[in-house]
Amino acid sequence: EGYITVSTRIAYENPWTRLREDIIRRPDGKDGLYGVVERGQFVVILPLGQTEDGKPTITLVNQYRYPIGKRLWELPMGMWESRPDAEPDAGAAGELKEETGLIAGKMHHAGIVYQGAGYSTQMGHVYLATDLTQGPTEREQTEQDMTCHTLLLEDVERMIRENDITCMVSLAAFGMLRAQK
């Protein structure tokens, strides 16, 4: 759309994240600087179940997020760093089982979201998991403080209204799936 990359350099890199610094020329001809965070694709899964009497439930995880120094309520999500070439469907099933122990009989790919498109290339795949069976979790070392909670849909909606759920990806996935119902 009229932007030209004049030069680019990698400012920082680790196995999960790369920070690129670009000198750009904008459509108006003026030069500028852009810092771009490059990360692999991720998956986010909304596990939709029901109580014995048929009330809808959603399973959330709660974990400490070091960059902000707080615990957050989130939908199960993640990247498969050990298998970066894995298909999103396999990643979604794997992350769901790893974090919650749930196995989905049905997994619906609802669409994609971009996390911070103003500074990052990271794209996520949104899934609805249904026909759930409970099994054991297989959390990574970095997820040992994570807890898993199956809540009534109405309680999750209250948590959203009261700003108890502040994870942007979880909120976007919930909104996308709610609009598709």
mmCIF file of C-alpha atoms in Angstrom:
data_model
loop_
_atom_site.group_PDB
_atom_site.id
_atom_site.type_symbol
_atom_site.label_atom_id
_atom_site.label_comp_id
_atom_site.label_asym_id
_atom_site.label_seq_id
_atom_site.Cartn_x
_atom_site.Cartn_y
_atom_site.Cartn_z
ATOM 1 C CA GLU A 1 0.000 0.000 0.000
ATOM 2 C CA GLY A 2 2.776 2.376 -0.874
ATOM 3 C CA TYR A 3 5.214 1.580 1.966
ATOM 4 C CA ILE A 4 8.786 0.814 0.928
ATOM 5 C CA THR A 5 11.301 -0.979 3.151
ATOM 6 C CA VAL A 6 14.546 0.978 2.814
ATOM 7 C CA SER A 7 16.552 -1.288 5.142
ATOM 8 C CA THR A 8 15.969 -4.003 7.707
ATOM 9 C CA ARG A 9 17.998 -5.587 10.492
ATOM 10 C CA ILE A 10 17.365 -8.193 13.184
ATOM 11 C CA ALA A 11 17.750 -6.418 16.535
ATOM 12 C CA TYR A 12 17.088 -9.463 18.723
ATOM 13 C CA GLU A 13 16.230 -13.125 18.311
ATOM 14 C CA ASN A 14 15.458 -16.172 20.483
ATOM 15 C CA PRO A 15 13.696 -19.460 19.675
ATOM 16 C CA TRP A 16 10.224 -17.888 20.108
ATOM 17 C CA THR A 17 10.548 -14.258 19.063
ATOM 18 C CA ARG A 18 12.466 -12.123 16.620
ATOM 19 C CA LEU A 19 12.555 -8.320 16.736
ATOM 20 C CA ARG A 20 13.130 -6.683 13.381
ATOM 21 C CA GLU A 21 13.895 -3.003 12.915
ATOM 22 C CA ASP A 22 12.961 -1.525 9.541
ATOM 23 C CA ILE A 23 13.636 1.881 8.051
ATOM 24 C CA ILE A 24 10.598 2.572 5.879
ATOM 25 C CA ARG A 25 9.466 5.157 3.378
ATOM 26 C CA ARG A 26 5.809 6.040 3.837
ATOM 27 C CA PRO A 27 3.436 6.759 0.925
ATOM 28 C CA ASP A 28 3.936 10.508 1.542
ATOM 29 C CA GLY A 29 7.695 10.071 0.886
ATOM 30 C CA LYS A 30 8.841 10.583 4.477
ATOM 31 C CA ASP A 31 11.116 8.039 6.141
ATOM 32 C CA GLY A 32 10.294 6.380 9.430
ATOM 33 C CA LEU A 33 11.312 3.591 11.786
ATOM 34 C CA TYR A 34 9.260 0.467 12.456
ATOM 35 C CA GLY A 35 9.938 -2.149 15.114
ATOM 36 C CA VAL A 36 8.284 -5.453 14.158
ATOM 37 C CA VAL A 37 7.900 -8.432 16.485
ATOM 38 C CA GLU A 38 7.929 -11.658 14.470
ATOM 39 C CA ARG A 39 6.332 -14.674 16.162
ATOM 40 C CA GLY A 40 4.930 -17.954 14.922
ATOM 41 C CA GLN A 41 1.253 -18.728 14.572
ATOM 42 C CA PHE A 42 -0.796 -19.663 17.624
ATOM 43 C CA VAL A 43 -4.118 -21.319 18.346
ATOM 44 C CA VAL A 44 -6.856 -20.308 20.792
ATOM 45 C CA ILE A 45 -9.616 -22.737 21.701
ATOM 46 C CA LEU A 46 -13.030 -22.141 23.276
ATOM 47 C CA PRO A 47 -14.015 -25.444 24.938
ATOM 48 C CA LEU A 48 -17.837 -25.439 25.033
ATOM 49 C CA GLY A 49 -19.404 -28.102 27.193
ATOM 50 C CA GLN A 50 -22.516 -28.465 29.280
ATOM 51 C CA THR A 51 -23.580 -29.394 32.767
ATOM 52 C CA GLU A 52 -25.572 -32.554 33.466
ATOM 53 C CA ASP A 53 -28.748 -30.484 33.263
ATOM 54 C CA GLY A 54 -27.764 -28.976 29.893
ATOM 55 C CA LYS A 55 -26.440 -25.532 30.870
ATOM 56 C CA PRO A 56 -23.561 -24.374 28.615
ATOM 57 C CA THR A 57 -20.063 -24.206 30.119
ATOM 58 C CA ILE A 58 -16.705 -22.825 29.023
ATOM 59 C CA THR A 59 -13.358 -24.048 30.294
ATOM 60 C CA LEU A 60 -10.840 -21.310 31.089
ATOM 61 C CA VAL A 61 -7.291 -21.408 32.376
ATOM 62 C CA ASN A 62 -5.786 -19.014 34.884
ATOM 63 C CA GLN A 63 -2.074 -18.335 34.814
ATOM 64 C CA TYR A 64 0.593 -15.848 35.793
ATOM 65 C CA ARG A 65 1.782 -13.665 32.925
ATOM 66 C CA TYR A 66 5.292 -12.456 33.728
ATOM 67 C CA PRO A 67 5.408 -9.379 31.404
ATOM 68 C CA ILE A 68 2.472 -7.743 33.220
ATOM 69 C CA GLY A 69 3.025 -9.319 36.642
ATOM 70 C CA LYS A 70 -0.568 -10.583 36.949
ATOM 71 C CA ARG A 71 -2.618 -13.755 36.718
ATOM 72 C CA LEU A 72 -5.071 -13.731 33.815
ATOM 73 C CA TRP A 73 -8.193 -15.669 32.934
ATOM 74 C CA GLU A 74 -7.772 -16.983 29.397
ATOM 75 C CA LEU A 75 -9.058 -19.493 26.917
ATOM 76 C CA PRO A 76 -6.567 -22.311 26.321
ATOM 77 C CA MET A 77 -4.039 -21.122 23.727
ATOM 78 C CA GLY A 78 -0.485 -21.404 22.637
ATOM 79 C CA MET A 79 2.158 -22.066 20.042
ATOM 80 C CA TRP A 80 3.765 -25.405 19.317
ATOM 81 C CA GLU A 81 7.379 -24.274 19.450
ATOM 82 C CA SER A 82 8.607 -27.869 19.215
ATOM 83 C CA ARG A 83 6.550 -28.417 16.022
ATOM 84 C CA PRO A 84 6.411 -25.077 14.168
ATOM 85 C CA ASP A 85 5.300 -26.819 10.969
ATOM 86 C CA ALA A 86 2.294 -28.499 12.638
ATOM 87 C CA GLU A 87 -1.097 -27.849 11.098
ATOM 88 C CA PRO A 88 -3.291 -25.492 13.178
ATOM 89 C CA ASP A 89 -5.882 -28.268 13.726
ATOM 90 C CA ALA A 90 -3.248 -30.507 15.322
ATOM 91 C CA GLY A 91 -1.892 -27.601 17.358
ATOM 92 C CA ALA A 92 -5.360 -26.754 18.655
ATOM 93 C CA ALA A 93 -6.083 -30.340 19.706
ATOM 94 C CA GLY A 94 -2.639 -30.563 21.311
ATOM 95 C CA GLU A 95 -2.883 -27.286 23.230
ATOM 96 C CA LEU A 96 -6.382 -28.139 24.486
ATOM 97 C CA LYS A 97 -5.236 -31.510 25.816
ATOM 98 C CA GLU A 98 -1.970 -30.131 27.197
ATOM 99 C CA GLU A 99 -3.513 -27.263 29.172
ATOM 100 C CA THR A 100 -6.926 -28.647 30.175
ATOM 101 C CA GLY A 101 -6.814 -32.408 29.631
ATOM 102 C CA LEU A 102 -9.849 -32.069 27.360
ATOM 103 C CA ILE A 103 -10.205 -34.050 24.153
ATOM 104 C CA ALA A 104 -12.673 -32.622 21.637
ATOM 105 C CA GLY A 105 -14.873 -34.896 19.559
ATOM 106 C CA LYS A 106 -15.492 -31.921 17.263
ATOM 107 C CA MET A 107 -13.181 -29.015 16.491
ATOM 108 C CA HIS A 108 -14.455 -26.119 14.355
ATOM 109 C CA HIS A 109 -11.979 -23.605 12.866
ATOM 110 C CA ALA A 110 -13.839 -20.298 13.202
ATOM 111 C CA GLY A 111 -11.307 -17.921 11.673
ATOM 112 C CA ILE A 112 -8.108 -16.010 12.308
ATOM 113 C CA VAL A 113 -7.076 -13.072 14.480
ATOM 114 C CA TYR A 114 -3.967 -10.903 14.516
ATOM 115 C CA GLN A 115 -2.403 -10.145 17.860
ATOM 116 C CA GLY A 116 -1.119 -6.565 17.834
ATOM 117 C CA ALA A 117 -0.984 -6.000 14.054
ATOM 118 C CA GLY A 118 0.465 -2.540 14.681
ATOM 119 C CA TYR A 119 3.722 -4.075 15.934
ATOM 120 C CA SER A 120 3.607 -7.848 15.343
ATOM 121 C CA THR A 121 3.210 -10.378 12.530
ATOM 122 C CA GLN A 122 1.647 -12.982 14.832
ATOM 123 C CA MET A 123 -1.559 -14.596 13.617
ATOM 124 C CA GLY A 124 -3.817 -16.927 15.561
ATOM 125 C CA HIS A 125 -6.392 -19.539 14.641
ATOM 126 C CA VAL A 126 -9.657 -19.563 16.609
ATOM 127 C CA TYR A 127 -11.330 -22.896 17.346
ATOM 128 C CA LEU A 128 -14.568 -24.036 18.957
ATOM 129 C CA ALA A 129 -14.127 -27.386 20.725
ATOM 130 C CA THR A 130 -17.242 -29.434 21.515
ATOM 131 C CA ASP A 131 -18.144 -33.021 22.421
ATOM 132 C CA LEU A 132 -15.558 -32.869 25.202
ATOM 133 C CA THR A 133 -14.020 -35.748 27.155
ATOM 134 C CA GLN A 134 -11.888 -35.119 30.248
ATOM 135 C CA GLY A 135 -8.419 -36.637 30.491
ATOM 136 C CA PRO A 136 -5.152 -35.719 32.236
ATOM 137 C CA THR A 137 -3.274 -32.496 31.480
ATOM 138 C CA GLU A 138 0.221 -32.543 29.962
ATOM 139 C CA ARG A 139 1.447 -29.055 30.821
ATOM 140 C CA GLU A 140 4.874 -27.757 29.916
ATOM 141 C CA GLN A 141 7.319 -26.734 32.636
ATOM 142 C CA THR A 142 6.423 -23.061 32.093
ATOM 143 C CA GLU A 143 2.720 -23.828 32.706
ATOM 144 C CA GLN A 144 3.017 -25.525 36.089
ATOM 145 C CA ASP A 145 1.239 -22.653 37.877
ATOM 146 C CA MET A 146 -1.725 -22.844 35.485
ATOM 147 C CA THR A 147 -5.119 -23.833 36.865
ATOM 148 C CA CYS A 148 -8.107 -25.012 34.842
ATOM 149 C CA HIS A 149 -11.734 -24.037 35.559
ATOM 150 C CA THR A 150 -14.997 -25.081 33.894
ATOM 151 C CA LEU A 151 -17.526 -22.299 34.423
ATOM 152 C CA LEU A 152 -21.093 -21.670 33.381
ATOM 153 C CA LEU A 153 -21.336 -19.597 30.197
ATOM 154 C CA GLU A 154 -23.379 -17.021 32.111
ATOM 155 C CA ASP A 155 -20.544 -16.673 34.663
ATOM 156 C CA VAL A 156 -17.971 -16.194 31.885
ATOM 157 C CA GLU A 157 -20.183 -13.506 30.334
ATOM 158 C CA ARG A 158 -20.431 -11.797 33.735
ATOM 159 C CA MET A 159 -16.622 -11.948 34.062
ATOM 160 C CA ILE A 160 -16.347 -10.264 30.648
ATOM 161 C CA ARG A 161 -18.856 -7.549 31.610
ATOM 162 C CA GLU A 162 -17.066 -6.911 34.916
ATOM 163 C CA ASN A 163 -13.647 -6.756 33.191
ATOM 164 C CA ASP A 164 -12.340 -9.810 35.051
ATOM 165 C CA ILE A 165 -11.293 -11.314 31.696
ATOM 166 C CA THR A 166 -8.813 -8.932 30.100
ATOM 167 C CA CYS A 167 -6.921 -11.195 27.678
ATOM 168 C CA MET A 168 -7.485 -9.586 24.285
ATOM 169 C CA VAL A 169 -7.132 -12.857 22.357
ATOM 170 C CA SER A 170 -9.671 -14.620 24.587
ATOM 171 C CA LEU A 171 -12.121 -11.742 24.248
ATOM 172 C CA ALA A 172 -11.711 -11.632 20.458
ATOM 173 C CA ALA A 173 -12.202 -15.406 20.140
ATOM 174 C CA PHE A 174 -15.278 -15.306 22.388
ATOM 175 C CA GLY A 175 -16.749 -12.436 20.347
ATOM 176 C CA MET A 176 -16.014 -14.132 17.031
ATOM 177 C CA LEU A 177 -17.626 -17.388 18.113
ATOM 178 C CA ARG A 178 -20.598 -15.630 19.714
ATOM 179 C CA ALA A 179 -21.252 -13.777 16.452
ATOM 180 C CA GLN A 180 -21.115 -17.042 14.477
ATOM 181 C CA LYS A 181 -23.621 -18.961 16.609
#
